CSV table of C-alpha atoms in Angstrom, one decimal:
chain,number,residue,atom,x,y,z
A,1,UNK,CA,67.8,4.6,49.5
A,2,UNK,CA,68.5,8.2,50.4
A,3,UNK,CA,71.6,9.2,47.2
A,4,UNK,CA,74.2,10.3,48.5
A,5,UNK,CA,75.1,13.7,47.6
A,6,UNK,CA,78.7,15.9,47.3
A,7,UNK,CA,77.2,18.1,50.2
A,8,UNK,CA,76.4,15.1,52.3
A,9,UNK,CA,80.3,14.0,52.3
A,10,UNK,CA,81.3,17.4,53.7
A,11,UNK,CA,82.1,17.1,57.5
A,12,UNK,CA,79.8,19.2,59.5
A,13,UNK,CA,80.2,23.2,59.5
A,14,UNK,CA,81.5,24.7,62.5
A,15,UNK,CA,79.4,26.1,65.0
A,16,UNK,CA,79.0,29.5,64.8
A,17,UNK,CA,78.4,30.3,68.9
A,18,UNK,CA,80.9,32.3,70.2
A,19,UNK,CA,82.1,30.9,73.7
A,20,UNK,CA,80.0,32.9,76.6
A,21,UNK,CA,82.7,35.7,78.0
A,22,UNK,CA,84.4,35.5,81.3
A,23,UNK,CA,82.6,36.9,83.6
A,24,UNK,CA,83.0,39.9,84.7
A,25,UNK,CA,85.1,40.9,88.1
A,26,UNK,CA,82.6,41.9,90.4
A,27,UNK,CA,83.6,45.3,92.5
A,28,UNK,CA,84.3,43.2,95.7
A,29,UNK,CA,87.2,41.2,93.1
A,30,UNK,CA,88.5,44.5,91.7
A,31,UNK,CA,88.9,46.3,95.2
A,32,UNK,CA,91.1,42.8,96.6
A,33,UNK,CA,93.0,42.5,93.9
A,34,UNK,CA,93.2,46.8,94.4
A,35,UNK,CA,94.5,46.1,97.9
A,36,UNK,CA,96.5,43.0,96.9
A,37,UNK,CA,98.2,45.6,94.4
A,38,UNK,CA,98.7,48.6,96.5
A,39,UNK,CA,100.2,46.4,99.9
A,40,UNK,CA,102.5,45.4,97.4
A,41,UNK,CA,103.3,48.2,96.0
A,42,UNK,CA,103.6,50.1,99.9
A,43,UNK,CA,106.0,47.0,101.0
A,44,UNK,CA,108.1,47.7,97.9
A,45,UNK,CA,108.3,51.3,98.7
A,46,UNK,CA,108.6,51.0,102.4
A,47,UNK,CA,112.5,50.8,102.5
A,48,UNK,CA,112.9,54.2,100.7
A,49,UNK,CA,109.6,55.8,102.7
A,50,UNK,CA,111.6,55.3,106.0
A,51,UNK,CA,115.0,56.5,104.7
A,52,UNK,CA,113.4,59.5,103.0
A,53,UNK,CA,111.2,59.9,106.3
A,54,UNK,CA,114.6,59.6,108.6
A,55,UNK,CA,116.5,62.0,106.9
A,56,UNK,CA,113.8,64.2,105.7
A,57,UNK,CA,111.1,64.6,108.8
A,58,UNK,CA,113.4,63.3,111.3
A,59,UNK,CA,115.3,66.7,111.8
A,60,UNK,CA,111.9,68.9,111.4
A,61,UNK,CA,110.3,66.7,114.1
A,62,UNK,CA,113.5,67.0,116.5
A,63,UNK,CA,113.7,70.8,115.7
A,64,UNK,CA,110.3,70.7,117.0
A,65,UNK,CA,110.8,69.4,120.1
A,66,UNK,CA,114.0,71.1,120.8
A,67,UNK,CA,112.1,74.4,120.4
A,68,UNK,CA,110.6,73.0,123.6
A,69,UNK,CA,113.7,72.6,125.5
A,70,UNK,CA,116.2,73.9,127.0
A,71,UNK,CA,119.4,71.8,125.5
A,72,UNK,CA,123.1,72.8,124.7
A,73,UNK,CA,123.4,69.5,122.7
A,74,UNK,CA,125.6,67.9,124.4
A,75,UNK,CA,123.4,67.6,127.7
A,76,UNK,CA,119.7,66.2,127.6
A,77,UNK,CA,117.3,68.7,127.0
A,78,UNK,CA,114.8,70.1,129.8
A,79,UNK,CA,111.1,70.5,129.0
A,80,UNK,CA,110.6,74.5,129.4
A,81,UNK,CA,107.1,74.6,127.5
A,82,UNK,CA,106.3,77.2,125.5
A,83,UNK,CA,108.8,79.8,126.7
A,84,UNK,CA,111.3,79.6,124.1
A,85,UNK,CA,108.3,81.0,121.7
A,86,UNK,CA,107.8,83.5,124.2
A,87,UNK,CA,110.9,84.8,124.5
A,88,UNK,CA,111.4,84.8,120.5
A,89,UNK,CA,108.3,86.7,120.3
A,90,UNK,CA,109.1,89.1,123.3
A,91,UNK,CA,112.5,89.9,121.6
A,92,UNK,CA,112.2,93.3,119.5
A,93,UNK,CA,115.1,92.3,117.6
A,94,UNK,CA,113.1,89.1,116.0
A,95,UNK,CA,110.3,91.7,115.2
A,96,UNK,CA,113.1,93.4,113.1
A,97,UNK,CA,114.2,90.4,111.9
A,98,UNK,CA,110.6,89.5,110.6
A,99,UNK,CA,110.1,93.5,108.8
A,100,UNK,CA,113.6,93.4,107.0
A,101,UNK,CA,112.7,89.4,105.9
A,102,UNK,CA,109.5,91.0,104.6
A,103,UNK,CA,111.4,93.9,103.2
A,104,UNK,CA,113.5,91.8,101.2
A,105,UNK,CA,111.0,89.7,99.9
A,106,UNK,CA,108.9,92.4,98.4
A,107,UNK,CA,112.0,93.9,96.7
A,108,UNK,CA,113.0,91.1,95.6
A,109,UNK,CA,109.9,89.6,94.0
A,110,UNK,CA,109.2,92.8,92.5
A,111,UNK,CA,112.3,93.2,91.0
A,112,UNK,CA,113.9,90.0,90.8
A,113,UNK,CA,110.6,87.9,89.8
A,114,UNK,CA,109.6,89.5,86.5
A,115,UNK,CA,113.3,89.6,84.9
A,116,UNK,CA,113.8,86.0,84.6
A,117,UNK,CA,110.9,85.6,82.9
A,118,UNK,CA,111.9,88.7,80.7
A,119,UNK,CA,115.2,87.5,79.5
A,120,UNK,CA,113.5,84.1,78.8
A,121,UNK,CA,110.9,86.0,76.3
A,122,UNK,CA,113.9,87.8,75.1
A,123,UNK,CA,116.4,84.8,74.5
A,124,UNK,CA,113.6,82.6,73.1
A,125,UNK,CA,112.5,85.3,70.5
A,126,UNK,CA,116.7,85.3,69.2
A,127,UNK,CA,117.0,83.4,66.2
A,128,UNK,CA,120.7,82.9,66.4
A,129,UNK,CA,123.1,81.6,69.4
A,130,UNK,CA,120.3,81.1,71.4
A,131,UNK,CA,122.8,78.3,73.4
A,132,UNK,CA,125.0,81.3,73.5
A,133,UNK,CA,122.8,84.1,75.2
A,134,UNK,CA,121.6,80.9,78.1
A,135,UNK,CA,124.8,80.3,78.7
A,136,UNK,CA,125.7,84.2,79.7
A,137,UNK,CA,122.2,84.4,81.6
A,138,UNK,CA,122.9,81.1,83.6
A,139,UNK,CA,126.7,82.0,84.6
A,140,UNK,CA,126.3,83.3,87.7
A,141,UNK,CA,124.8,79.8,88.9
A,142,UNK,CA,127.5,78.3,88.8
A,143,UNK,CA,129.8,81.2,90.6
A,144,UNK,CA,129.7,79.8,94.3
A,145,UNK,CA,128.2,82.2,96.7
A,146,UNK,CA,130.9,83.1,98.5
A,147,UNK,CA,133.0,84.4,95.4
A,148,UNK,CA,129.9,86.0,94.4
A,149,UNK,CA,129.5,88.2,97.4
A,150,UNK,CA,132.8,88.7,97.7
A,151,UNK,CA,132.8,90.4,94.4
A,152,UNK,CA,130.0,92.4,94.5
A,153,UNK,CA,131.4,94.1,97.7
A,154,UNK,CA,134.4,95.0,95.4
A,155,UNK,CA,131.8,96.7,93.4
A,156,UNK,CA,130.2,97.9,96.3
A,157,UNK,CA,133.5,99.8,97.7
A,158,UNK,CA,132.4,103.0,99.2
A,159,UNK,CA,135.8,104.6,98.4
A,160,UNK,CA,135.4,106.4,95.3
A,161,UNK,CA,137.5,103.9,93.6
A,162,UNK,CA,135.0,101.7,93.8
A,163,UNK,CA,133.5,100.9,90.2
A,164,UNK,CA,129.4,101.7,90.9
A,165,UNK,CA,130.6,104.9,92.5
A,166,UNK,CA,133.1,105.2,89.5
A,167,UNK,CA,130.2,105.2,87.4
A,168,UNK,CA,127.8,107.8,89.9
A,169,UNK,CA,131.1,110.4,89.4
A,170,UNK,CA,131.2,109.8,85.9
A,171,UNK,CA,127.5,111.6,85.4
A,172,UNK,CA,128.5,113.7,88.5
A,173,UNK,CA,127.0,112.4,91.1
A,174,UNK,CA,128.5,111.6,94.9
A,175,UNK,CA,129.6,108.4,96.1
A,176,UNK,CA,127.2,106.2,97.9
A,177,UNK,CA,127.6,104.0,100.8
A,178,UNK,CA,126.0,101.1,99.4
A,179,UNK,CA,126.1,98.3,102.5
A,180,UNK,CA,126.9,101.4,105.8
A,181,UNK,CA,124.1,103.1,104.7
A,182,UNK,CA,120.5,101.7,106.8
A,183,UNK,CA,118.6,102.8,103.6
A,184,UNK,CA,121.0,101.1,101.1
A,185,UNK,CA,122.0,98.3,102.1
A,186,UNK,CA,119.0,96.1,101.5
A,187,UNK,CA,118.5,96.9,97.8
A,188,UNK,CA,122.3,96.7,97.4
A,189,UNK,CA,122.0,92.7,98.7
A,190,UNK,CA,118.7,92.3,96.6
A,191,UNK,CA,120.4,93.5,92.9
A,192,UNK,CA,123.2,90.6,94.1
A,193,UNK,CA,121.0,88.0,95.0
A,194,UNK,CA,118.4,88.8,91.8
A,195,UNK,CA,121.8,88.6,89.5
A,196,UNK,CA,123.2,85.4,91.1
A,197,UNK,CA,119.4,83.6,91.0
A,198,UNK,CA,117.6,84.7,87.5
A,199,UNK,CA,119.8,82.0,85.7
A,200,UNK,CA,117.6,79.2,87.3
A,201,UNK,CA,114.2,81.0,87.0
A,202,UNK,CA,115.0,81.6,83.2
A,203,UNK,CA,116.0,78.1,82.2
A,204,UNK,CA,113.4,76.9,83.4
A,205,UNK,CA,111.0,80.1,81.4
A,206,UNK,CA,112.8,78.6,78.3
A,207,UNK,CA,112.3,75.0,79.2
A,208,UNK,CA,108.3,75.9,79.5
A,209,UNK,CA,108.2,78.3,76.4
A,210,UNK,CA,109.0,75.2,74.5
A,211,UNK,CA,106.0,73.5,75.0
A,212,UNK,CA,103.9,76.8,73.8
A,213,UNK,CA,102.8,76.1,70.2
A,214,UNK,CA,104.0,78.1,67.7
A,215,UNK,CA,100.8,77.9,65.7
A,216,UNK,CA,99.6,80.3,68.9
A,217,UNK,CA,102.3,82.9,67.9
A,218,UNK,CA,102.2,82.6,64.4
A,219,UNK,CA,98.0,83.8,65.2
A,220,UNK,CA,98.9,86.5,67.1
A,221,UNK,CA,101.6,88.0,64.7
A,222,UNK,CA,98.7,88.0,61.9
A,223,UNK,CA,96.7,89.7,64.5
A,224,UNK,CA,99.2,92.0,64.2
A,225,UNK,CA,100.5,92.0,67.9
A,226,UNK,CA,104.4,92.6,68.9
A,227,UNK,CA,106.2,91.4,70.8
A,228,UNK,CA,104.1,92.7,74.1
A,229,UNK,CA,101.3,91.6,72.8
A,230,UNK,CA,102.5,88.2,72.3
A,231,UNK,CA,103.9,88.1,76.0
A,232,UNK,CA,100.3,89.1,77.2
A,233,UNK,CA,97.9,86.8,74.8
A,234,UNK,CA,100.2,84.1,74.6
A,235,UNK,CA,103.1,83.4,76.4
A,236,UNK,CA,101.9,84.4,80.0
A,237,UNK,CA,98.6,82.5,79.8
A,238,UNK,CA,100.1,79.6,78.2
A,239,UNK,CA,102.9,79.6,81.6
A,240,UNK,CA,100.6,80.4,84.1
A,241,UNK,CA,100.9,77.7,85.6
A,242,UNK,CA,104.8,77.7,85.7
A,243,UNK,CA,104.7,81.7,86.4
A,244,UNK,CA,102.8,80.5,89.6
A,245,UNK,CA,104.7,77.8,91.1
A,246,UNK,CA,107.9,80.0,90.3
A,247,UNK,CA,106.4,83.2,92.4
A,248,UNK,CA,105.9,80.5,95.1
A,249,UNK,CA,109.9,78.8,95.1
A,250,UNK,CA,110.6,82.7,95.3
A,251,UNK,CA,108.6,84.1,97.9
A,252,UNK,CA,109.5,80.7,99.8
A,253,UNK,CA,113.2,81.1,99.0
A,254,UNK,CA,113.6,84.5,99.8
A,255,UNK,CA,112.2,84.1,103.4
A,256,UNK,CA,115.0,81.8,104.0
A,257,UNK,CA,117.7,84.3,103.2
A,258,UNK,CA,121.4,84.0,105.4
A,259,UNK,CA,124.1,84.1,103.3
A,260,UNK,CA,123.6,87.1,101.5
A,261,UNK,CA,123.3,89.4,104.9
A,262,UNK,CA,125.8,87.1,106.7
A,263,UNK,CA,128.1,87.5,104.2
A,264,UNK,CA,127.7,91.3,103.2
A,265,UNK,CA,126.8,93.8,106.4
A,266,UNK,CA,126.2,90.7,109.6
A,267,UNK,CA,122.9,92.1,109.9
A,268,UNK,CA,124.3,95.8,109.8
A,269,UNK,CA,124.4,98.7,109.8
A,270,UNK,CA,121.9,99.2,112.8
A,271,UNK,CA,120.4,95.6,112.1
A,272,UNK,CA,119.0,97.1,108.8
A,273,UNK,CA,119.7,93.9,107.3
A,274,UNK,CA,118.9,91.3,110.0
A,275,UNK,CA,116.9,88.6,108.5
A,276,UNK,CA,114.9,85.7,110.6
A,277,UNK,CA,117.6,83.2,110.0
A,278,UNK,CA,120.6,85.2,110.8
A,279,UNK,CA,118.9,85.6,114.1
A,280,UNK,CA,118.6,82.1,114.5
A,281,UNK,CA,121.8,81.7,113.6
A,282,UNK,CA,122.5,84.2,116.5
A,283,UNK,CA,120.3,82.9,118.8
A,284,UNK,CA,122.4,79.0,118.3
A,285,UNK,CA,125.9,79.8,117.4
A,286,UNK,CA,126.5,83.7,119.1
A,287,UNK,CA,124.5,83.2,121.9
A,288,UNK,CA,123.8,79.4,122.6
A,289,UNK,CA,120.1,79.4,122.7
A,290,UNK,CA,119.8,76.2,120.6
A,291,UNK,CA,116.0,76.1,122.3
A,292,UNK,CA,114.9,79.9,121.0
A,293,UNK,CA,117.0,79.3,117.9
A,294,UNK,CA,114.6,76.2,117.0
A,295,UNK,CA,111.6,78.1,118.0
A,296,UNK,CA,112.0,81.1,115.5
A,297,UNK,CA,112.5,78.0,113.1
A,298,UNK,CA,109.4,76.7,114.1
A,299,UNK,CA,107.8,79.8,113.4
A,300,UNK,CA,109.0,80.7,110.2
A,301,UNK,CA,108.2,77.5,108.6
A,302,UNK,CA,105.1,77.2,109.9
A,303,UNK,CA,104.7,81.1,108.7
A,304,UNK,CA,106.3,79.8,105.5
A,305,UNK,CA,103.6,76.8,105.3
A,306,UNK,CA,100.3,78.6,105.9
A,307,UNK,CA,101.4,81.2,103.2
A,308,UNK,CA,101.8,78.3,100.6
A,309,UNK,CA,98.6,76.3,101.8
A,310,UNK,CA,96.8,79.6,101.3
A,311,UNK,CA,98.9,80.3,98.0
A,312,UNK,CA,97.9,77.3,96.7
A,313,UNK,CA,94.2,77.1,97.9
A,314,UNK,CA,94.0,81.1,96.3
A,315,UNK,CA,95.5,79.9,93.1
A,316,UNK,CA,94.6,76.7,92.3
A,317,UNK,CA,91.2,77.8,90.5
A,318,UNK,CA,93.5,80.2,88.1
A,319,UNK,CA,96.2,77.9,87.7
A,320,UNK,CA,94.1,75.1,85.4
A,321,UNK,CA,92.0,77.3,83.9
């Protein structure tokens, strides 16, 4: 008779064999359930694709086939090929148009791009009323550009009343004919364009410098670098990326400029100051051409979209290194 012992009351241990894992999804289950996922997701976004599409592509692809017509919008349009292009082309007044657009653009970016960026250092390095100074440098935002313009030319007077030739007979120099003169009157709309757009560029430099670790500053202030030197090692390789895409919005946003030569000379004096799209707004609301108005559009933002495809293709190495 086998004794029963205390261990052989015990009921039996349980097993110790871990239950076999689940199989694992082959590919072919991981890329269905992919397209199960991403059909889903596309019918969910569909509604909003084809408003966004409507509102946002519909009016570039009718601009584009009005630049091949001849239409008064009211009437249908007749197909006249390619010579709305080539009479936009042929027209020596849209070659003007193109050098004072260009002409603009390099002022501007060389003197409107790097001051942002500089009163953004500046503002950032303050240690008191910080909130104060970003308010100041973002005010003329918020003036509308009408008033704005309107103002400057008060400034701009060419009697000698007016105040910057107040300040030129002040240190005895003549009075200057800051928006008659052909040589003048482009820098003149450039300093009141570069005032009433830094405030974006530098809230955005201050937004960016917040993410720049200070532990990178506090390194180069033992390596005994200013405040130049800080700029150069730190702040401008840390923002490259931002510095980039903001030349870009510039270079792109200055191409496009009306309302600043509308507003201040109409293109004068001796269409010094004729820009691309105050000739098409010429070409559609002066003269009626709605078809060659379209097809200097056409031509500008397809100018406009090889420059930032070969921006970005040129950049793109130096931008995430």
């Amino acid at each position: 008779m086998v004794p029963i012992t205390r261990d052989s009351t015990r009921s039996p241990a349980p097993s110790t064999v871990r239950p076999a894992p689940a199989v694992a999804a082959g590919p072919a289950r991981r890329r269905r359930r992919g397209v199960r996922g991403g059909f889903g997701a596309f019918v969910f976004a569909l509604p909003a694709l084809v408003v966004f599409g409507f509102f946002s592509w519909g009016p570039i692809g009718r601009a584009v086939v009005m630049s091949f017509q001849r239409t008064n919008l009211v009437q249908g349009g007749e197909w006249v090929g390619w010579s709305n292009f080539s009479y936009v082309l042929a027209d020596p007044l849209f070659a003007t148009a193109v050098r004072n657009t260009l002409w603009f653009t390099l002022l501007a970016v060389v003197a409107g791009f790097p001051l942002p960026l500089l009163l953004a250092v500046l503002i950032s390095e303050v240690r008191r009323r910080r909130g104060l100074f970003t308010a100041l440098a973002f005010l003329p935002v918020v003036v509308p550009p009408v008033v704005a313009i309107l103002l400057w030319r008060t400034l701009y007077d060419p009697e000698t009343s007016g105040v910057f030739n107040t300040l030129l007979r002040s240190v005895g120099l003549p009075a200057l004919h800051w928006l008659s003169d052909p040589d003048l009157a482009m820098p003149a709309i450039v300093v009141e364009a570069t005032w009433a757009s830094a405030g974006n560029a530098v809230v955005i430099y201050l937004a960016a410098l917040t993410s720049v670790r200070t532990e990178l500053y506090e390194a180069a202030e033992l390596d005994g670098a200013g405040l130049l030197g800080r700029v150069r090692h730190v702040t401008l390789p840390q923002l490259r990326g931002v510095v980039l895409v903001m030349l870009l919005l510039q270079v792109v946003g200055t191409m496009q400029v009306f309302s600043e030569p509308y507003l201040f000379t109409g293109g004068g004096p001796e269409n010094a100051t004729t820009s691309v799209l105050l000739l098409v707004y010429d070409y559609a609301f002066v003269h009626g051409d709605f078809g060659a108005a379209t097809a200097a559009s056409v031509l500008l933002a397809l100018a406009l979209g090889l420059f930032s495809a070969g921006y970005g293709l040129a950049t793109r190495r130096w931008s995430t290194r």
